[in-house]
Amino acid sequence: MKNDNLKQYIALRESLLREKSEIQARLNQINEALGQSPYMTGHGGSFQPTGGGRRGRAASGALTLKQAVLNALARRPMNKQELLEDIQNQGYRFSTNNPANSLGVVLYGKSPRFNNHNGFFSLEGETPSNASTAPASDEKPSRRQMSEEARKRIAEAAKARWKKAKAAGQNRL
């Protein structure tokens, strides 16, 4: 009996999934006829990305953010704002209110594939034409040095805090 219920559930679920995909395909056709993006559905101005609730994944065959960045930078080095505009012109749709953050994740991620010279990004191994204004790769920018007076003030303040804490600790006993 349990086996029959399970088979029946699986058959009904598959049937519903087929029907859903047919309806989704028809909605995409309607949206295209209306001049709307085929990846957006909804009414009353509140559009939701389609894809069965799979957030954070590109639909099969859809352009991913990383692919869009690679396509854009293959043409020429760009700064972050130019890159963002180019990606949107390619047809990539961000599912966030702040697309610059999503772009930053790709550009500055754990294993970045992009060079950054004075705010201009290029593919790994390429250098932008304005790279001459950037410091050489073996030169590190100098760190700000603290004056001797500032060091003394900080040391005195720390000693005063320790003295106060020590006195407060002895008063508790």
mmCIF file of N, CA and C in Angstrom, residues 50-169:
data_model
loop_
_atom_site.group_PDB
_atom_site.id
_atom_site.type_symbol
_atom_site.label_atom_id
_atom_site.label_comp_id
_atom_site.label_asym_id
_atom_site.label_seq_id
_atom_site.Cartn_x
_atom_site.Cartn_y
_atom_site.Cartn_z
ATOM 1 N N THR A 50 12.000 34.062 -13.300
ATOM 2 C CA THR A 50 11.458 32.714 -13.406
ATOM 3 C C THR A 50 12.553 31.705 -13.168
ATOM 4 N N GLY A 51 12.215 30.464 -13.074
ATOM 5 C CA GLY A 51 13.224 29.434 -12.905
ATOM 6 C C GLY A 51 12.873 28.499 -11.775
ATOM 7 N N GLY A 52 11.639 28.501 -11.344
ATOM 8 C CA GLY A 52 11.209 27.534 -10.348
ATOM 9 C C GLY A 52 11.770 27.782 -8.971
ATOM 10 N N GLY A 53 12.062 29.033 -8.632
ATOM 11 C CA GLY A 53 12.529 29.327 -7.286
ATOM 12 C C GLY A 53 13.989 28.989 -7.058
ATOM 13 N N ARG A 54 14.732 28.727 -8.107
ATOM 14 C CA ARG A 54 16.151 28.413 -7.954
ATOM 15 C C ARG A 54 16.928 29.716 -7.949
ATOM 16 N N ARG A 55 17.147 30.260 -6.778
ATOM 17 C CA ARG A 55 17.852 31.528 -6.680
ATOM 18 C C ARG A 55 19.347 31.299 -6.811
ATOM 19 N N GLY A 56 20.013 32.276 -7.414
ATOM 20 C CA GLY A 56 21.459 32.225 -7.498
ATOM 21 C C GLY A 56 21.999 31.320 -8.586
ATOM 22 N N ARG A 57 21.149 30.806 -9.423
ATOM 23 C CA ARG A 57 21.615 29.952 -10.515
ATOM 24 C C ARG A 57 21.109 30.497 -11.830
ATOM 25 N N ALA A 58 21.921 30.371 -12.839
ATOM 26 C CA ALA A 58 21.495 30.789 -14.163
ATOM 27 C C ALA A 58 20.663 29.678 -14.785
ATOM 28 N N ALA A 59 19.678 30.080 -15.571
ATOM 29 C CA ALA A 59 18.891 29.084 -16.288
ATOM 30 C C ALA A 59 19.805 28.394 -17.286
ATOM 31 N N SER A 60 19.478 27.190 -17.649
ATOM 32 C CA SER A 60 20.345 26.462 -18.573
ATOM 33 C C SER A 60 20.441 27.232 -19.877
ATOM 34 N N GLY A 61 21.673 27.446 -20.332
ATOM 35 C CA GLY A 61 21.903 28.183 -21.560
ATOM 36 C C GLY A 61 21.950 29.689 -21.357
ATOM 37 N N ALA A 62 21.657 30.177 -20.170
ATOM 38 C CA ALA A 62 21.671 31.615 -19.906
ATOM 39 C C ALA A 62 23.095 32.076 -19.616
ATOM 40 N N LEU A 63 23.326 33.339 -19.851
ATOM 41 C CA LEU A 63 24.626 33.942 -19.621
ATOM 42 C C LEU A 63 24.871 34.112 -18.123
ATOM 43 N N THR A 64 26.010 33.644 -17.625
ATOM 44 C CA THR A 64 26.346 33.840 -16.214
ATOM 45 C C THR A 64 27.098 35.162 -16.069
ATOM 46 N N LEU A 65 27.175 35.657 -14.847
ATOM 47 C CA LEU A 65 27.854 36.921 -14.594
ATOM 48 C C LEU A 65 29.331 36.821 -14.958
ATOM 49 N N LYS A 66 29.962 35.722 -14.606
ATOM 50 C CA LYS A 66 31.384 35.553 -14.915
ATOM 51 C C LYS A 66 31.622 35.530 -16.422
ATOM 52 N N GLN A 67 30.727 34.842 -17.166
ATOM 53 C CA GLN A 67 30.857 34.818 -18.621
ATOM 54 C C GLN A 67 30.685 36.210 -19.210
ATOM 55 N N ALA A 68 29.737 36.970 -18.667
ATOM 56 C CA ALA A 68 29.501 38.328 -19.153
ATOM 57 C C ALA A 68 30.715 39.214 -18.897
ATOM 58 N N VAL A 69 31.354 39.068 -17.735
ATOM 59 C CA VAL A 69 32.557 39.844 -17.421
ATOM 60 C C VAL A 69 33.687 39.466 -18.377
ATOM 61 N N LEU A 70 33.862 38.176 -18.611
ATOM 62 C CA LEU A 70 34.907 37.724 -19.537
ATOM 63 C C LEU A 70 34.666 38.257 -20.942
ATOM 64 N N ASN A 71 33.404 38.235 -21.399
ATOM 65 C CA ASN A 71 33.078 38.767 -22.728
ATOM 66 C C ASN A 71 33.420 40.249 -22.822
ATOM 67 N N ALA A 72 33.067 41.006 -21.801
ATOM 68 C CA ALA A 72 33.296 42.447 -21.812
ATOM 69 C C ALA A 72 34.787 42.770 -21.798
ATOM 70 N N LEU A 73 35.537 42.099 -20.936
ATOM 71 C CA LEU A 73 36.963 42.408 -20.810
ATOM 72 C C LEU A 73 37.786 41.858 -21.969
ATOM 73 N N ALA A 74 37.219 40.947 -22.747
ATOM 74 C CA ALA A 74 37.936 40.438 -23.915
ATOM 75 C C ALA A 74 38.086 41.543 -24.958
ATOM 76 N N ARG A 75 37.162 42.508 -24.958
ATOM 77 C CA ARG A 75 37.210 43.603 -25.928
ATOM 78 C C ARG A 75 38.216 44.671 -25.524
ATOM 79 N N ARG A 76 38.187 45.087 -24.253
ATOM 80 C CA ARG A 76 39.101 46.142 -23.782
ATOM 81 C C ARG A 76 39.047 46.228 -22.264
ATOM 82 N N PRO A 77 40.069 46.790 -21.632
ATOM 83 C CA PRO A 77 40.025 47.000 -20.181
ATOM 84 C C PRO A 77 38.969 48.049 -19.836
ATOM 85 N N MET A 78 38.304 47.874 -18.704
ATOM 86 C CA MET A 78 37.245 48.791 -18.291
ATOM 87 C C MET A 78 37.304 49.013 -16.788
ATOM 88 N N ASN A 79 36.741 50.158 -16.352
ATOM 89 C CA ASN A 79 36.577 50.353 -14.921
ATOM 90 C C ASN A 79 35.272 49.686 -14.498
ATOM 91 N N LYS A 80 35.010 49.682 -13.218
ATOM 92 C CA LYS A 80 33.875 48.909 -12.692
ATOM 93 C C LYS A 80 32.536 49.410 -13.242
ATOM 94 N N GLN A 81 32.356 50.715 -13.352
ATOM 95 C CA GLN A 81 31.092 51.268 -13.835
ATOM 96 C C GLN A 81 30.883 50.933 -15.310
ATOM 97 N N GLU A 82 31.923 51.093 -16.130
ATOM 98 C CA GLU A 82 31.812 50.739 -17.551
ATOM 99 C C GLU A 82 31.497 49.253 -17.700
ATOM 100 N N LEU A 83 32.148 48.448 -16.892
ATOM 101 C CA LEU A 83 31.940 47.004 -16.927
ATOM 102 C C LEU A 83 30.500 46.656 -16.585
ATOM 103 N N LEU A 84 29.957 47.309 -15.561
ATOM 104 C CA LEU A 84 28.578 47.068 -15.144
ATOM 105 C C LEU A 84 27.602 47.416 -16.275
ATOM 106 N N GLU A 85 27.808 48.555 -16.919
ATOM 107 C CA GLU A 85 26.941 48.956 -18.032
ATOM 108 C C GLU A 85 27.050 47.984 -19.198
ATOM 109 N N ASP A 86 28.276 47.555 -19.511
ATOM 110 C CA ASP A 86 28.476 46.622 -20.622
ATOM 111 C C ASP A 86 27.790 45.288 -20.351
ATOM 112 N N ILE A 87 27.888 44.809 -19.120
ATOM 113 C CA ILE A 87 27.265 43.532 -18.755
ATOM 114 C C ILE A 87 25.753 43.628 -18.906
ATOM 115 N N GLN A 88 25.173 44.741 -18.472
ATOM 116 C CA GLN A 88 23.729 44.917 -18.612
ATOM 117 C C GLN A 88 23.329 45.038 -20.073
ATOM 118 N N ASN A 89 24.181 45.657 -20.896
ATOM 119 C CA ASN A 89 23.905 45.753 -22.334
ATOM 120 C C ASN A 89 23.972 44.395 -23.019
ATOM 121 N N GLN A 90 24.751 43.475 -22.452
ATOM 122 C CA GLN A 90 24.826 42.123 -23.007
ATOM 123 C C GLN A 90 23.545 41.334 -22.752
ATOM 124 N N GLY A 91 22.700 41.843 -21.857
ATOM 125 C CA GLY A 91 21.445 41.163 -21.562
ATOM 126 C C GLY A 91 21.436 40.446 -20.228
ATOM 127 N N TYR A 92 22.517 40.562 -19.463
ATOM 128 C CA TYR A 92 22.532 39.913 -18.156
ATOM 129 C C TYR A 92 21.621 40.685 -17.221
ATOM 130 N N ARG A 93 20.777 39.969 -16.490
ATOM 131 C CA ARG A 93 19.847 40.588 -15.543
ATOM 132 C C ARG A 93 20.269 40.234 -14.124
ATOM 133 N N PHE A 94 20.559 41.261 -13.338
ATOM 134 C CA PHE A 94 20.923 41.059 -11.941
ATOM 135 C C PHE A 94 19.662 40.807 -11.139
ATOM 136 N N SER A 95 19.736 39.925 -10.158
ATOM 137 C CA SER A 95 18.587 39.638 -9.299
ATOM 138 C C SER A 95 18.769 40.282 -7.934
ATOM 139 N N THR A 96 19.428 41.436 -7.916
ATOM 140 C CA THR A 96 19.709 42.139 -6.673
ATOM 141 C C THR A 96 19.464 43.624 -6.868
ATOM 142 N N ASN A 97 19.296 44.326 -5.772
ATOM 143 C CA ASN A 97 19.123 45.773 -5.842
ATOM 144 C C ASN A 97 20.450 46.498 -5.998
ATOM 145 N N ASN A 98 21.570 45.820 -5.710
ATOM 146 C CA ASN A 98 22.879 46.434 -5.793
ATOM 147 C C ASN A 98 23.787 45.578 -6.670
ATOM 148 N N PRO A 99 23.709 45.750 -7.997
ATOM 149 C CA PRO A 99 24.499 44.907 -8.892
ATOM 150 C C PRO A 99 26.001 45.105 -8.749
ATOM 151 N N ALA A 100 26.435 46.264 -8.261
ATOM 152 C CA ALA A 100 27.873 46.507 -8.099
ATOM 153 C C ALA A 100 28.476 45.529 -7.101
ATOM 154 N N ASN A 101 27.712 45.151 -6.073
ATOM 155 C CA ASN A 101 28.221 44.173 -5.102
ATOM 156 C C ASN A 101 28.427 42.820 -5.760
ATOM 157 N N SER A 102 27.469 42.395 -6.568
ATOM 158 C CA SER A 102 27.600 41.105 -7.254
ATOM 159 C C SER A 102 28.790 41.115 -8.199
ATOM 160 N N LEU A 103 28.970 42.229 -8.887
ATOM 161 C CA LEU A 103 30.106 42.353 -9.799
ATOM 162 C C LEU A 103 31.417 42.319 -9.015
ATOM 163 N N GLY A 104 31.449 42.959 -7.860
ATOM 164 C CA GLY A 104 32.648 42.958 -7.023
ATOM 165 C C GLY A 104 33.043 41.569 -6.578
ATOM 166 N N VAL A 105 32.058 40.711 -6.325
ATOM 167 C CA VAL A 105 32.352 39.338 -5.911
ATOM 168 C C VAL A 105 33.122 38.619 -7.012
ATOM 169 N N VAL A 106 32.727 38.844 -8.252
ATOM 170 C CA VAL A 106 33.419 38.195 -9.375
ATOM 171 C C VAL A 106 34.805 38.814 -9.574
ATOM 172 N N LEU A 107 34.888 40.127 -9.501
ATOM 173 C CA LEU A 107 36.157 40.804 -9.779
ATOM 174 C C LEU A 107 37.200 40.592 -8.690
ATOM 175 N N TYR A 108 36.767 40.590 -7.417
ATOM 176 C CA TYR A 108 37.709 40.500 -6.308
ATOM 177 C C TYR A 108 37.619 39.169 -5.580
ATOM 178 N N GLY A 109 37.030 38.151 -6.176
ATOM 179 C CA GLY A 109 36.779 36.883 -5.503
ATOM 180 C C GLY A 109 38.028 36.165 -5.041
ATOM 181 N N LYS A 110 37.822 34.954 -4.492
ATOM 182 C CA LYS A 110 38.931 34.176 -3.940
ATOM 183 C C LYS A 110 40.010 33.890 -4.974
ATOM 184 N N SER A 111 39.604 33.518 -6.158
ATOM 185 C CA SER A 111 40.579 33.231 -7.207
ATOM 186 C C SER A 111 40.280 34.134 -8.400
ATOM 187 N N PRO A 112 40.616 35.428 -8.278
ATOM 188 C CA PRO A 112 40.277 36.358 -9.358
ATOM 189 C C PRO A 112 41.062 36.051 -10.624
ATOM 190 N N ARG A 113 40.412 36.224 -11.747
ATOM 191 C CA ARG A 113 41.054 36.003 -13.038
ATOM 192 C C ARG A 113 41.299 37.331 -13.732
ATOM 193 N N PHE A 114 41.253 38.415 -12.971
ATOM 194 C CA PHE A 114 41.310 39.732 -13.570
ATOM 195 C C PHE A 114 42.397 40.570 -12.916
ATOM 196 N N ASN A 115 43.078 41.367 -13.731
ATOM 197 C CA ASN A 115 44.071 42.299 -13.232
ATOM 198 C C ASN A 115 43.379 43.624 -12.967
ATOM 199 N N ASN A 116 43.840 44.348 -11.959
ATOM 200 C CA ASN A 116 43.298 45.656 -11.622
ATOM 201 C C ASN A 116 44.453 46.650 -11.605
ATOM 202 N N HIS A 117 44.461 47.562 -12.564
ATOM 203 C CA HIS A 117 45.482 48.607 -12.637
ATOM 204 C C HIS A 117 44.779 49.948 -12.566
ATOM 205 N N ASN A 118 44.950 50.639 -11.451
ATOM 206 C CA ASN A 118 44.337 51.958 -11.252
ATOM 207 C C ASN A 118 42.839 51.949 -11.513
ATOM 208 N N GLY A 119 42.168 50.907 -11.091
ATOM 209 C CA GLY A 119 40.721 50.848 -11.241
ATOM 210 C C GLY A 119 40.252 50.316 -12.577
ATOM 211 N N PHE A 120 41.162 49.986 -13.492
ATOM 212 C CA PHE A 120 40.794 49.408 -14.766
ATOM 213 C C PHE A 120 41.078 47.911 -14.729
ATOM 214 N N PHE A 121 40.070 47.129 -15.036
ATOM 215 C CA PHE A 121 40.184 45.675 -14.995
ATOM 216 C C PHE A 121 40.484 45.142 -16.379
ATOM 217 N N SER A 122 41.311 44.117 -16.415
ATOM 218 C CA SER A 122 41.621 43.437 -17.669
ATOM 219 C C SER A 122 41.740 41.952 -17.382
ATOM 220 N N LEU A 123 41.758 41.170 -18.451
ATOM 221 C CA LEU A 123 41.909 39.733 -18.281
ATOM 222 C C LEU A 123 43.309 39.423 -17.786
ATOM 223 N N GLU A 124 43.450 38.307 -17.106
ATOM 224 C CA GLU A 124 44.747 37.908 -16.561
ATOM 225 C C GLU A 124 45.759 37.802 -17.692
ATOM 226 N N GLY A 125 46.917 38.390 -17.483
ATOM 227 C CA GLY A 125 47.968 38.341 -18.492
ATOM 228 C C GLY A 125 47.966 39.551 -19.404
ATOM 229 N N GLU A 126 46.906 40.344 -19.406
ATOM 230 C CA GLU A 126 46.851 41.550 -20.218
ATOM 231 C C GLU A 126 47.078 42.756 -19.318
ATOM 232 N N THR A 127 47.601 43.825 -19.895
ATOM 233 C CA THR A 127 47.748 45.060 -19.132
ATOM 234 C C THR A 127 47.014 46.161 -19.874
ATOM 235 N N PRO A 128 46.297 46.997 -19.157
ATOM 236 C CA PRO A 128 45.591 48.087 -19.808
ATOM 237 C C PRO A 128 46.558 49.084 -20.420
ATOM 238 N N SER A 129 46.105 49.876 -21.389
ATOM 239 C CA SER A 129 46.973 50.837 -22.066
ATOM 240 C C SER A 129 47.443 51.928 -21.125
ATOM 241 N N ASN A 130 46.697 52.203 -20.059
ATOM 242 C CA ASN A 130 47.097 53.235 -19.115
ATOM 243 C C ASN A 130 47.891 52.663 -17.946
ATOM 244 N N ALA A 131 48.471 51.481 -18.110
ATOM 245 C CA ALA A 131 49.201 50.835 -17.016
ATOM 246 C C ALA A 131 50.472 51.589 -16.663
ATOM 247 N N SER A 132 50.945 52.482 -17.548
ATOM 248 C CA SER A 132 52.175 53.203 -17.263
ATOM 249 C C SER A 132 52.024 54.110 -16.050
ATOM 250 N N THR A 133 50.791 54.551 -15.751
ATOM 251 C CA THR A 133 50.589 55.405 -14.587
ATOM 252 C C THR A 133 50.527 54.602 -13.304
ATOM 253 N N ALA A 134 50.385 53.307 -13.395
ATOM 254 C CA ALA A 134 50.308 52.462 -12.203
ATOM 255 C C ALA A 134 51.712 52.174 -11.693
ATOM 256 N N PRO A 135 51.884 51.973 -10.382
ATOM 257 C CA PRO A 135 53.208 51.634 -9.868
ATOM 258 C C PRO A 135 53.639 50.265 -10.379
ATOM 259 N N ALA A 136 54.937 50.069 -10.499
ATOM 260 C CA ALA A 136 55.455 48.774 -10.941
ATOM 261 C C ALA A 136 55.038 47.700 -9.953
ATOM 262 N N SER A 137 54.894 46.462 -10.441
ATOM 263 C CA SER A 137 54.376 45.395 -9.590
ATOM 264 C C SER A 137 55.311 45.079 -8.423
ATOM 265 N N ASP A 138 56.646 45.330 -8.577
ATOM 266 C CA ASP A 138 57.557 45.028 -7.484
ATOM 267 C C ASP A 138 57.613 46.158 -6.454
ATOM 268 N N GLU A 139 57.052 47.333 -6.796
ATOM 269 C CA GLU A 139 57.012 48.432 -5.847
ATOM 270 C C GLU A 139 55.744 48.333 -5.016
ATOM 271 N N LYS A 140 55.912 48.394 -3.711
ATOM 272 C CA LYS A 140 54.743 48.419 -2.841
ATOM 273 C C LYS A 140 54.532 49.857 -2.395
ATOM 274 N N PRO A 141 53.283 50.280 -2.323
ATOM 275 C CA PRO A 141 53.059 51.642 -1.833
ATOM 276 C C PRO A 141 53.552 51.774 -0.398
ATOM 277 N N SER A 142 54.149 52.914 -0.092
ATOM 278 C CA SER A 142 54.700 53.087 1.258
ATOM 279 C C SER A 142 53.563 53.209 2.257
ATOM 280 N N ARG A 143 53.770 52.634 3.428
ATOM 281 C CA ARG A 143 52.768 52.712 4.489
ATOM 282 C C ARG A 143 52.944 54.028 5.222
ATOM 283 N N ARG A 144 51.855 54.531 5.733
ATOM 284 C CA ARG A 144 51.931 55.772 6.495
ATOM 285 C C ARG A 144 52.696 55.521 7.793
ATOM 286 N N GLN A 145 53.572 56.422 8.110
ATOM 287 C CA GLN A 145 54.376 56.292 9.322
ATOM 288 C C GLN A 145 53.808 57.208 10.404
ATOM 289 N N MET A 146 53.763 56.712 11.624
ATOM 290 C CA MET A 146 53.274 57.476 12.752
ATOM 291 C C MET A 146 54.430 58.298 13.325
ATOM 292 N N SER A 147 54.138 59.531 13.686
ATOM 293 C CA SER A 147 55.197 60.384 14.252
ATOM 294 C C SER A 147 55.573 59.884 15.646
ATOM 295 N N GLU A 148 56.759 60.273 16.072
ATOM 296 C CA GLU A 148 57.254 59.871 17.389
ATOM 297 C C GLU A 148 56.360 60.442 18.487
ATOM 298 N N GLU A 149 55.873 61.666 18.304
ATOM 299 C CA GLU A 149 54.995 62.297 19.300
ATOM 300 C C GLU A 149 53.695 61.499 19.439
ATOM 301 N N ALA A 150 53.143 61.060 18.313
ATOM 302 C CA ALA A 150 51.896 60.303 18.358
ATOM 303 C C ALA A 150 52.099 58.979 19.077
ATOM 304 N N ARG A 151 53.230 58.330 18.852
ATOM 305 C CA ARG A 151 53.523 57.072 19.544
ATOM 306 C C ARG A 151 53.599 57.284 21.055
ATOM 307 N N LYS A 152 54.247 58.365 21.461
ATOM 308 C CA LYS A 152 54.372 58.664 22.895
ATOM 309 C C LYS A 152 52.997 58.912 23.513
ATOM 310 N N ARG A 153 52.136 59.691 22.823
ATOM 311 C CA ARG A 153 50.789 59.961 23.338
ATOM 312 C C ARG A 153 49.995 58.675 23.496
ATOM 313 N N ILE A 154 50.092 57.782 22.525
ATOM 314 C CA ILE A 154 49.369 56.506 22.590
ATOM 315 C C ILE A 154 49.897 55.661 23.743
ATOM 316 N N ALA A 155 51.217 55.606 23.896
ATOM 317 C CA ALA A 155 51.812 54.821 24.989
ATOM 318 C C ALA A 155 51.395 55.368 26.345
ATOM 319 N N GLU A 156 51.402 56.690 26.496
ATOM 320 C CA GLU A 156 50.989 57.301 27.771
ATOM 321 C C GLU A 156 49.519 57.006 28.060
ATOM 322 N N ALA A 157 48.668 57.089 27.053
ATOM 323 C CA ALA A 157 47.241 56.814 27.247
ATOM 324 C C ALA A 157 47.032 55.359 27.654
ATOM 325 N N ALA A 158 47.802 54.440 27.050
ATOM 326 C CA ALA A 158 47.676 53.022 27.396
ATOM 327 C C ALA A 158 48.125 52.782 28.841
ATOM 328 N N LYS A 159 49.221 53.405 29.236
ATOM 329 C CA LYS A 159 49.705 53.255 30.616
ATOM 330 C C LYS A 159 48.667 53.781 31.601
ATOM 331 N N ALA A 160 48.038 54.907 31.258
ATOM 332 C CA ALA A 160 47.018 55.486 32.136
ATOM 333 C C ALA A 160 45.812 54.542 32.256
ATOM 334 N N ARG A 161 45.415 53.927 31.154
ATOM 335 C CA ARG A 161 44.294 52.974 31.197
ATOM 336 C C ARG A 161 44.640 51.770 32.061
ATOM 337 N N TRP A 162 45.845 51.229 31.904
ATOM 338 C CA TRP A 162 46.257 50.086 32.705
ATOM 339 C C TRP A 162 46.313 50.447 34.201
ATOM 340 N N LYS A 163 46.826 51.639 34.498
ATOM 341 C CA LYS A 163 46.914 52.083 35.892
ATOM 342 C C LYS A 163 45.514 52.202 36.497
ATOM 343 N N LYS A 164 44.584 52.766 35.732
ATOM 344 C CA LYS A 164 43.207 52.923 36.196
ATOM 345 C C LYS A 164 42.547 51.557 36.398
ATOM 346 N N ALA A 165 42.754 50.642 35.453
ATOM 347 C CA ALA A 165 42.162 49.298 35.551
ATOM 348 C C ALA A 165 42.746 48.548 36.742
ATOM 349 N N LYS A 166 44.048 48.705 36.969
ATOM 350 C CA LYS A 166 44.693 48.032 38.099
ATOM 351 C C LYS A 166 44.144 48.553 39.417
ATOM 352 N N ALA A 167 43.960 49.875 39.513
ATOM 353 C CA ALA A 167 43.417 50.481 40.735
ATOM 354 C C ALA A 167 41.979 50.024 40.951
ATOM 355 N N ALA A 168 41.213 49.930 39.910
ATOM 356 C CA ALA A 168 39.818 49.491 40.027
ATOM 357 C C ALA A 168 39.762 48.032 40.467
ATOM 358 N N GLY A 169 40.686 47.223 40.009
ATOM 359 C CA GLY A 169 40.738 45.813 40.390
ATOM 360 C C GLY A 169 41.111 45.620 41.842
#
